[in-house]
Coordinates of C-alpha atoms and ligand atoms in Angstrom, one line a residue:
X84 CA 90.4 93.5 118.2
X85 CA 89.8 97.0 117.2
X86 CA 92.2 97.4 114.1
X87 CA 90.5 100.9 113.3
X88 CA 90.1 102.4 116.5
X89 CA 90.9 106.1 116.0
X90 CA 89.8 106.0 112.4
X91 CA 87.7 107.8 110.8
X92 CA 86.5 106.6 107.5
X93 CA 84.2 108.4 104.8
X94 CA 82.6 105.7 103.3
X95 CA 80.9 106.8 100.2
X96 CA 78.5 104.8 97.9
X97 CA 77.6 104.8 94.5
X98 CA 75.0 103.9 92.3
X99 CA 74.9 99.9 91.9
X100 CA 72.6 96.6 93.4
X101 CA 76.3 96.0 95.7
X102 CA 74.9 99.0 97.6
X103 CA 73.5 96.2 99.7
X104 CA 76.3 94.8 101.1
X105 CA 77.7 98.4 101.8
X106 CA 75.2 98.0 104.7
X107 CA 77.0 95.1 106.3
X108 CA 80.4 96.8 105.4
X109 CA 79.6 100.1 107.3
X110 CA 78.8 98.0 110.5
X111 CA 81.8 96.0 110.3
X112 CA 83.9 98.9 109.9
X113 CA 82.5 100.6 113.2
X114 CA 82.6 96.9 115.0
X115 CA 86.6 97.4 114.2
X116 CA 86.6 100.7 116.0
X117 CA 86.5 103.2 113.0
X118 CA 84.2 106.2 112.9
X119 CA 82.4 106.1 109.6
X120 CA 80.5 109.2 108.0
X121 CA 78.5 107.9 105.0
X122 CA 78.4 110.2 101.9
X123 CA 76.0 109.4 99.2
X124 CA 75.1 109.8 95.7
X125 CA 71.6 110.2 94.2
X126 CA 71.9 107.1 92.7
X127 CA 73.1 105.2 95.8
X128 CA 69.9 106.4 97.5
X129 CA 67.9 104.3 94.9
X130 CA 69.3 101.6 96.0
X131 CA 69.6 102.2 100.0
X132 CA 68.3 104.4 102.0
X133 CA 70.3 107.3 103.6
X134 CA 68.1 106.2 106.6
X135 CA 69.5 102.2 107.1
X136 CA 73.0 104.2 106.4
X137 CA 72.3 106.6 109.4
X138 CA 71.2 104.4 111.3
X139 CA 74.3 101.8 111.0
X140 CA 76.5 104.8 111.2
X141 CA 75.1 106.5 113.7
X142 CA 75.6 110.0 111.6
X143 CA 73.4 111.7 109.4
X144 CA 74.1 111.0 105.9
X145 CA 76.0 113.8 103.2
X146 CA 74.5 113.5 99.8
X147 CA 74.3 117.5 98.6
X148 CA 76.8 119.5 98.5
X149 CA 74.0 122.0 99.0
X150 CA 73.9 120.8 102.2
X151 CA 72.9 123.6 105.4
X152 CA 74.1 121.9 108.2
X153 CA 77.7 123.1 107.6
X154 CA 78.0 126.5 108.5
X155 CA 80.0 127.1 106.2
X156 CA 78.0 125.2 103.2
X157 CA 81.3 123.5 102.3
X158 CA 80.6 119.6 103.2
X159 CA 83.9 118.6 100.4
X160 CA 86.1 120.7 102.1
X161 CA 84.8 119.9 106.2
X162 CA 84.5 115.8 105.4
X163 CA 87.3 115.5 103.4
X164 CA 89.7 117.1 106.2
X165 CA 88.6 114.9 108.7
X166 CA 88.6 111.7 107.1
X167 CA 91.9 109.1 107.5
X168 CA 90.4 107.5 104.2
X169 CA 87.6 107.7 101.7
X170 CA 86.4 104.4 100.8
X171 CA 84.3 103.9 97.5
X172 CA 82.3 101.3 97.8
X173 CA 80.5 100.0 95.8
X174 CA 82.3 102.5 93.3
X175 CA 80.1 102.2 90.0
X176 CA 81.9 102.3 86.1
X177 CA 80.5 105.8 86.0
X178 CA 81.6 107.2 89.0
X179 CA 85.5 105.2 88.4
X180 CA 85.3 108.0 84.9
X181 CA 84.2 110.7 86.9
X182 CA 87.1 110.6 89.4
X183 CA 89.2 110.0 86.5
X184 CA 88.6 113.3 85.0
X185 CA 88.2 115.7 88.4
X186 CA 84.1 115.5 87.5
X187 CA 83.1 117.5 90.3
X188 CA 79.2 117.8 90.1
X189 CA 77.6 116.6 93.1
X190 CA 79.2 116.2 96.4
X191 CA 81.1 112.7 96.3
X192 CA 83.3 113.5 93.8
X193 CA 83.8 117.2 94.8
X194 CA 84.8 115.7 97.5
X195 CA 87.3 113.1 96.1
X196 CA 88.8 116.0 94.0
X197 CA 88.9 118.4 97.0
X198 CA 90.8 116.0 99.2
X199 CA 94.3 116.5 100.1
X200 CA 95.7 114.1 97.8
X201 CA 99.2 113.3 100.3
X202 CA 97.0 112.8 103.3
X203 CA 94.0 111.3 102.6
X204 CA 94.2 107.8 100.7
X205 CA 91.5 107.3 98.4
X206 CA 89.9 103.2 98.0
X207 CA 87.9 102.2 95.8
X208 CA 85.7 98.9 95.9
X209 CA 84.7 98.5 92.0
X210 CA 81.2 96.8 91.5
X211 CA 79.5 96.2 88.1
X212 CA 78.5 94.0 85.2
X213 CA 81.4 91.6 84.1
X214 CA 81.0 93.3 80.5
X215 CA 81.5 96.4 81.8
X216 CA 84.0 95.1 84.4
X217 CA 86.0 93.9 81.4
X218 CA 85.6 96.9 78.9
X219 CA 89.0 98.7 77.9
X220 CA 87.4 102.0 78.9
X221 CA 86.8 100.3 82.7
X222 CA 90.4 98.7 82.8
X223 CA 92.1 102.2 81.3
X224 CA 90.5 104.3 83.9
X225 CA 91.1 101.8 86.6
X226 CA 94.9 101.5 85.8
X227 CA 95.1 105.8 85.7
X228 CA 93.1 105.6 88.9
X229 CA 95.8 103.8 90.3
X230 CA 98.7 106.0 88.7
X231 CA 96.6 108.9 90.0
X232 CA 97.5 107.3 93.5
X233 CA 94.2 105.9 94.6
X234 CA 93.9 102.0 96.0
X235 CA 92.1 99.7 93.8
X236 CA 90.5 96.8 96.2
X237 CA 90.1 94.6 93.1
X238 CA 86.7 92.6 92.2
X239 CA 85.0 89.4 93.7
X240 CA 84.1 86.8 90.6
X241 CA 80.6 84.7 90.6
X242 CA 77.3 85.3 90.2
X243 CA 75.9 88.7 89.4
X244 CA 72.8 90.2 90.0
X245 CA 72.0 90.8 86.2
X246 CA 72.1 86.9 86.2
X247 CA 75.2 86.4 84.8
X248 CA 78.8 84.9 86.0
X249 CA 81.9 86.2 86.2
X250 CA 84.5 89.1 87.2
X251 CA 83.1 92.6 88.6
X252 CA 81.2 91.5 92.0
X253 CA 82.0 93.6 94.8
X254 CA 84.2 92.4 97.3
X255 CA 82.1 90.6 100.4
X256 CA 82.0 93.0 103.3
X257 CA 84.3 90.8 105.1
X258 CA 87.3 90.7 102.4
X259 CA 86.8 94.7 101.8
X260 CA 87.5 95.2 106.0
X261 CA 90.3 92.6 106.0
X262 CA 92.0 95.2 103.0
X263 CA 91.1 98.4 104.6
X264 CA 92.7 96.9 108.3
X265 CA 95.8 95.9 106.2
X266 CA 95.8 98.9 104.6
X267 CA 96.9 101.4 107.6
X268 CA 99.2 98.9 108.9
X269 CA 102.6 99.7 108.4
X270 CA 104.6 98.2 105.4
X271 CA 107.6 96.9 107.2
X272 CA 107.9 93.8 104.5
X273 CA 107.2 95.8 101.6
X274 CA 108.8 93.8 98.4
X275 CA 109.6 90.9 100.7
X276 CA 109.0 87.3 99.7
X277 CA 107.7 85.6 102.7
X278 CA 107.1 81.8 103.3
X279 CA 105.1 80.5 105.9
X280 CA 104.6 76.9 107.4
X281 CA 101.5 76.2 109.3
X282 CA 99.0 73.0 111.0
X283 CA 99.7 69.5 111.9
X284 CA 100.9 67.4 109.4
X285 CA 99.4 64.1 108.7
X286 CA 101.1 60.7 108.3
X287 CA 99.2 58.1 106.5
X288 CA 99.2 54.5 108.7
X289 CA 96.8 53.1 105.7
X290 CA 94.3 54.9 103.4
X291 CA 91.8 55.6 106.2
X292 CA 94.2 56.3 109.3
X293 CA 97.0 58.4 110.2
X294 CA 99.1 60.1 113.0
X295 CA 98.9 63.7 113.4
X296 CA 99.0 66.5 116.0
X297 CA 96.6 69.1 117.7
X298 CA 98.2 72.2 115.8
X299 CA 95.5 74.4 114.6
X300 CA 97.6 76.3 112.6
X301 CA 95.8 80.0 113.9
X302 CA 99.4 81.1 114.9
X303 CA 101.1 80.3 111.4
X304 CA 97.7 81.9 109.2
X305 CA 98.0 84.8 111.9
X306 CA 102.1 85.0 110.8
X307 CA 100.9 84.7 106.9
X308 CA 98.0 87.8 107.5
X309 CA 100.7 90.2 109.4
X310 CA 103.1 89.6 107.0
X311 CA 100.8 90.4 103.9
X312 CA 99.7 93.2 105.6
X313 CA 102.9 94.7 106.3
X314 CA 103.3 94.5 102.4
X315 CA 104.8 91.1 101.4
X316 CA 104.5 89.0 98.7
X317 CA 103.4 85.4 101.1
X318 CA 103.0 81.5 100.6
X319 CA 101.8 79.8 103.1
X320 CA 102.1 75.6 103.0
X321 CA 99.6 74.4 105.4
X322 CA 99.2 70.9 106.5
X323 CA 95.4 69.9 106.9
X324 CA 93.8 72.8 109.4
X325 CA 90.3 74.1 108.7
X326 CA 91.1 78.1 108.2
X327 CA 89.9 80.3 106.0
X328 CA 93.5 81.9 103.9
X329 CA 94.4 84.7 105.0
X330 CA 93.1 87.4 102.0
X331 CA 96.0 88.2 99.5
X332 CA 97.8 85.0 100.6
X333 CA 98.8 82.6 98.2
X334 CA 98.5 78.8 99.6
X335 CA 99.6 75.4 98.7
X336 CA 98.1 72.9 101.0
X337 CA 99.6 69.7 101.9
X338 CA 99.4 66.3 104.3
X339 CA 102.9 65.0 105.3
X340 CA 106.0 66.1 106.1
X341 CA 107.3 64.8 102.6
X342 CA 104.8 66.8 101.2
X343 CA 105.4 69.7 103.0
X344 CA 109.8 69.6 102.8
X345 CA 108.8 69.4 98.8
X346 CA 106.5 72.9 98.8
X347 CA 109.3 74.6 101.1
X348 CA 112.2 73.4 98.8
X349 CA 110.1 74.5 95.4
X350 CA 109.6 78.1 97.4
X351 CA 112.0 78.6 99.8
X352 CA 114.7 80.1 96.8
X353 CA 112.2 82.9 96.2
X354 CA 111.7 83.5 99.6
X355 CA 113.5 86.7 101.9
X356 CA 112.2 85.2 104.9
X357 CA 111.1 81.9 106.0
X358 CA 108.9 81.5 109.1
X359 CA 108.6 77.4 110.5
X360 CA 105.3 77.2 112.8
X361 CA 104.1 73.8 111.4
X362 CA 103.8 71.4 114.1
X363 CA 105.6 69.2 111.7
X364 CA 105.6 65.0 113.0
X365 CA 108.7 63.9 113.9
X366 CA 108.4 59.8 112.5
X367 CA 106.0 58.5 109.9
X368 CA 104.9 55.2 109.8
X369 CA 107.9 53.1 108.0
X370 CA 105.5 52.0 105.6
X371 CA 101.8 53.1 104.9
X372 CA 99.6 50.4 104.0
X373 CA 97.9 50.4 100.6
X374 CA 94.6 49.0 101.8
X375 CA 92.8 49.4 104.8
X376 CA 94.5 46.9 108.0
X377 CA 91.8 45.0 109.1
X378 CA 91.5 42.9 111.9
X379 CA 91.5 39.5 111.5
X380 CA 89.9 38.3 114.8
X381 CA 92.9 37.3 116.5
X382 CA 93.1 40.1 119.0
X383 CA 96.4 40.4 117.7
X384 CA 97.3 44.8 117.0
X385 CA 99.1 45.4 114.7
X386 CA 102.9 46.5 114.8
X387 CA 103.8 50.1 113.7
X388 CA 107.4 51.0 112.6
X389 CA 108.8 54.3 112.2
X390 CA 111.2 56.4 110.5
X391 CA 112.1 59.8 111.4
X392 CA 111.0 62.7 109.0
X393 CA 113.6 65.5 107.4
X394 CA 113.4 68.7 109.2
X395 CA 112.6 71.1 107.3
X396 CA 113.7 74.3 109.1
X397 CA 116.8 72.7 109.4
X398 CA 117.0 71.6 106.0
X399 CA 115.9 75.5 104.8
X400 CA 118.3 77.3 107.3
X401 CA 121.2 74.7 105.6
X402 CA 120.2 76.5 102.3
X403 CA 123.2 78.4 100.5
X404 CA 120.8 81.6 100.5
X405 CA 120.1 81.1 104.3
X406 CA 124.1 81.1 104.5
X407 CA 124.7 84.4 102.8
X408 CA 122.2 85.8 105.0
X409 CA 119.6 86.1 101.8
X410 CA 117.3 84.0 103.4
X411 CA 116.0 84.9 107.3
X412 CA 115.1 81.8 109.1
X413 CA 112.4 82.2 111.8
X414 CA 111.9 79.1 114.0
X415 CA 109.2 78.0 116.6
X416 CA 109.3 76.2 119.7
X417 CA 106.4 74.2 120.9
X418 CA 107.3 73.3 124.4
X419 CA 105.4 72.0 127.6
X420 CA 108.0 73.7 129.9
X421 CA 111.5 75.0 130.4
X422 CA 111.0 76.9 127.7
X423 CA 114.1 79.3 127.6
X424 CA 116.5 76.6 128.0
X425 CA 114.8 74.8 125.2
X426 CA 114.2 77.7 122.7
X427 CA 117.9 78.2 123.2
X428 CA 118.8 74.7 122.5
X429 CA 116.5 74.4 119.5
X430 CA 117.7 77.9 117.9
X431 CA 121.3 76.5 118.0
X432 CA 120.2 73.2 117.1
X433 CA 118.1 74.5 113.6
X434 CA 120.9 77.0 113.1
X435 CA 118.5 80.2 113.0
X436 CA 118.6 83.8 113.8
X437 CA 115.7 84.0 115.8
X438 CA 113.7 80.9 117.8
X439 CA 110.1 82.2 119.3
X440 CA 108.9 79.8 121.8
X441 CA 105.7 79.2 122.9
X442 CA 103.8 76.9 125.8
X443 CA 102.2 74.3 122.9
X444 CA 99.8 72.7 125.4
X445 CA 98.8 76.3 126.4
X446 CA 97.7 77.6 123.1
X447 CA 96.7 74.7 120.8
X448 CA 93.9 75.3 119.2
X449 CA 93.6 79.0 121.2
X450 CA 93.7 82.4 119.6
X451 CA 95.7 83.8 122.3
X452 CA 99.0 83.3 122.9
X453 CA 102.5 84.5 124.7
X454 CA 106.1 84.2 122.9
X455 CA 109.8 84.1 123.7
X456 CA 111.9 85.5 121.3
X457 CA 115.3 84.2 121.3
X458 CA 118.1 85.6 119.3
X459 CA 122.3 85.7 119.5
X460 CA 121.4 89.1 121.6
X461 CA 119.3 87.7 124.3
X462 CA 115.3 86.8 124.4
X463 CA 112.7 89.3 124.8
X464 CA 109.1 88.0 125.8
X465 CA 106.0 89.5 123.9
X466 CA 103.4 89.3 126.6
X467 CA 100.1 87.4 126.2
X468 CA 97.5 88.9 123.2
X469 CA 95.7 87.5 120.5
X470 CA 97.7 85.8 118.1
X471 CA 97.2 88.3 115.1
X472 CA 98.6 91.1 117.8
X473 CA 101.4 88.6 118.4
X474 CA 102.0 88.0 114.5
X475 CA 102.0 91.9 113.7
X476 CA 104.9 92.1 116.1
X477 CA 107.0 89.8 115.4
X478 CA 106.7 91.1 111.8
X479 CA 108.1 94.0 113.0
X480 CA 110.8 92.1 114.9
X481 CA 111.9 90.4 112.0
X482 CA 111.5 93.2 109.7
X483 CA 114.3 95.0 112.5
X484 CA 116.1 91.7 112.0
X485 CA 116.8 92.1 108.5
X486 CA 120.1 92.6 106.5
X487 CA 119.8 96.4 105.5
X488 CA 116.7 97.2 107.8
X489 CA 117.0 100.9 109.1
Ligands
CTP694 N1 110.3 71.6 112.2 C1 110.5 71.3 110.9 N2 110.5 70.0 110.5 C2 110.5 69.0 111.4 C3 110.3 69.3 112.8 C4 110.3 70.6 113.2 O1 110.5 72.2 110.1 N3 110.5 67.8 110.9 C5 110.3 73.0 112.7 C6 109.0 73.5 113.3 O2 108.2 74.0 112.3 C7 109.5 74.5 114.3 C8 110.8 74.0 114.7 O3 111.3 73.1 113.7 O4 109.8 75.8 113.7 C9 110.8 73.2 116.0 O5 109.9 72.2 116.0 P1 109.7 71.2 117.3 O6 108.8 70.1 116.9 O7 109.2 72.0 118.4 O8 111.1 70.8 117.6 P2 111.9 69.4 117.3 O9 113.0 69.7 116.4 O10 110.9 68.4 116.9 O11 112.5 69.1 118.7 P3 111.8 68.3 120.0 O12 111.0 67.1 119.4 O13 113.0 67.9 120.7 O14 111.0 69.3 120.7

């Protein structure tokens, strides 16, 4: 995907031992599509080299505001119109109390202060010394940074490189692109409560077996990501998948559909919108053995009962707060064919507003995908792309959806 083609990012650096990862961040941030222009303080280039920047960048490097190769010797004014964002990062304690009081004496933070403050978003990656991290001085400037209208990325916690643990790390290039992507997209869910059901589930036959599904869950995470970047508050209860969650996304993992009914029932009341993708099974074993089965020699299997599991969409869309309309249900459809007739069946069936169906067998597992919305309107297909393209739109679909959306 290229989630910043067309920007153009001023990526500025500070003076701090995260400078380092700045490296990695700059290429990620082009391998998304951005332009980046890299502007540098004296005591960034201790740390880096304004040579690996230009070289990762592809740009010759700003670090004076002295600098001749604008004609018209104004580098704050020239990069600061052209840039769709300044990023900080790593942003150093010192440089967080420059910006703080319109310090102006070298060319970053001329530049900061010369930007147009409506147009040009200002993000800052923090990096430093948990002591310092945790000083009042740090967490007063940070919180009028913020009133001041920039975006504060927050910290990584861990090890540091003055050999001690805790808050104050700079974000891992990898977290730091996943916020600057979310941050241009547009905040259709902004104050929105949104939980997310995602994966197989697992049904226990004994304490070493079970019965579960080939969901990989990618389309649910994907639903989760779009959601919190579109500015909502998400939960996402995911049966047992191995995915990474989704940054900013709060998650409560589980292993049967028992366990996953309880987490929706516990959420679901502080929930505006409820999206079902788990691939949830339909029976559990009528009773799960304590201890391993064995075989006894026989040749004789084993005889498996089952019992059907709740639904839990269905169960969710019953809700009094579904009812009122308080509560947007969003179901899925995992079908191996006829899948309008069946998407239209199901959505009447779970009593929801909207039903997207998708070819299961044809994107298990896959980070492609092709959907078929179904509503009381009609359907509407949203033609084959990668499932965090799909996610982003249905966002935007349910977002339209919405009591009181404009
Ligand atoms: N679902 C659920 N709880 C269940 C079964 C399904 O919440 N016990 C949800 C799924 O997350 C999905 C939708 O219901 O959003 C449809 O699931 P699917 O398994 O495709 O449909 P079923 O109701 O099981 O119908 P069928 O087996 O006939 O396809």
């Amino acid at each position: 995907m290229n989630d910043l083609a067309g920007k153009h990012i001023v990526l500025g650096l500070t003076g701090g031992i995260a400078c380092y990862k700045a490296a990695e961040l700059c290429r990620a941030l082009i391998k998304e599509g951005a332009t980046v222009q890299v502007v540098m303080t004296e005591a960034a280039a201790q740390f880096i080299t304004p040579v690996t920047m230009q070289a990762l960048s592809n740009r010759p490097v700003y670090g004076s505001q002295w600098d001749a190769r604008e004609p018209n010797n104004m580098a704050h004014i020239n990069l600061s119109r052209e840039a769709d964002a300044i990023l900080i990062a790593p942003c150093s304690a010192d440089f967080m109390s420059k910006l703080l009081h319109g310090g102006a004496d070298e060319l970053l933070s001329l530049m900061c202060l010369a930007r147009p403050i409506d147009t040009v978003p200002l993000l800052i990656a923090p990096a430093m010394n948990r002591e310092m991290w945790a000083h009042p001085a740090t967490q007063r400037n940070l919180m009028q940074l913020a009133a001041d209208g920039a975006t504060i990325l927050g910290v990584g916690s861990g090890f540091q490189a003055c050999g001690e643990t805790g808050d104050g790390r700079m974000l891992e290039p990898d977290e730091l692109l996943a916020d600057v992507i979310a941050f241009f997209q547009p905040k259709l869910l902004a104050g929105k409560q949104v939980l997310v059901t995602a994966g197989p589930t697992f049904e226990a036959i004994d304490p070493v077996r079970g019965i579960t599904n080939r969901s990989s869950g990618k389309m649910g995470f994907a639903i989760a990501r779009a959601a919190h970047e579109a500015g909502a508050q998400v939960t996402l209860v995911a049966g047992p998948v191995a995915l990474a969650t989704p940054r900013g996304v709060q998650r409560i993992d589980v292993q049967s559909a028992i366990d996953m009914l309880q987490a929706c029932v516990e959420q679901a009341p502080a929930a505006n919108i409820f999206v079902a993708t788990a691939a949830v099974a339909d029976w559990r074993p009528a009773q799960a053995s304590d201890q391993k089965i064995k075989k006894d020699g026989s040749g004789q299997t084993p005889t498996l009962a089952f019992v059907e599991n709740p639904d839990i969409l269905a169960n969710v869309a019953q809700s009094g707060r579904a009812q009122a309309g308080d509560l947007f249900c969003v179901g899925f459809a995992a079908e191996s064919h006829d899948l309008l007739a069946h998407a239209t069946a199901k959505r009447a069936r779970k009593g929801v507003p909207l039903l997207v169906g998708n070819i299961g067998p044809a994107t298990f597992g896959k980070d492609d995908n092709a959907l078929l919305l179904v509503d009381a309107d009609g359907t509407q297909e949203l033609p084959h792309a990668s499932k965090l393209h799909l996610a982003r739109q249905l966002v935007s679909e349910i977002a339209r959806r919405l009591p009181n959306a404009p």
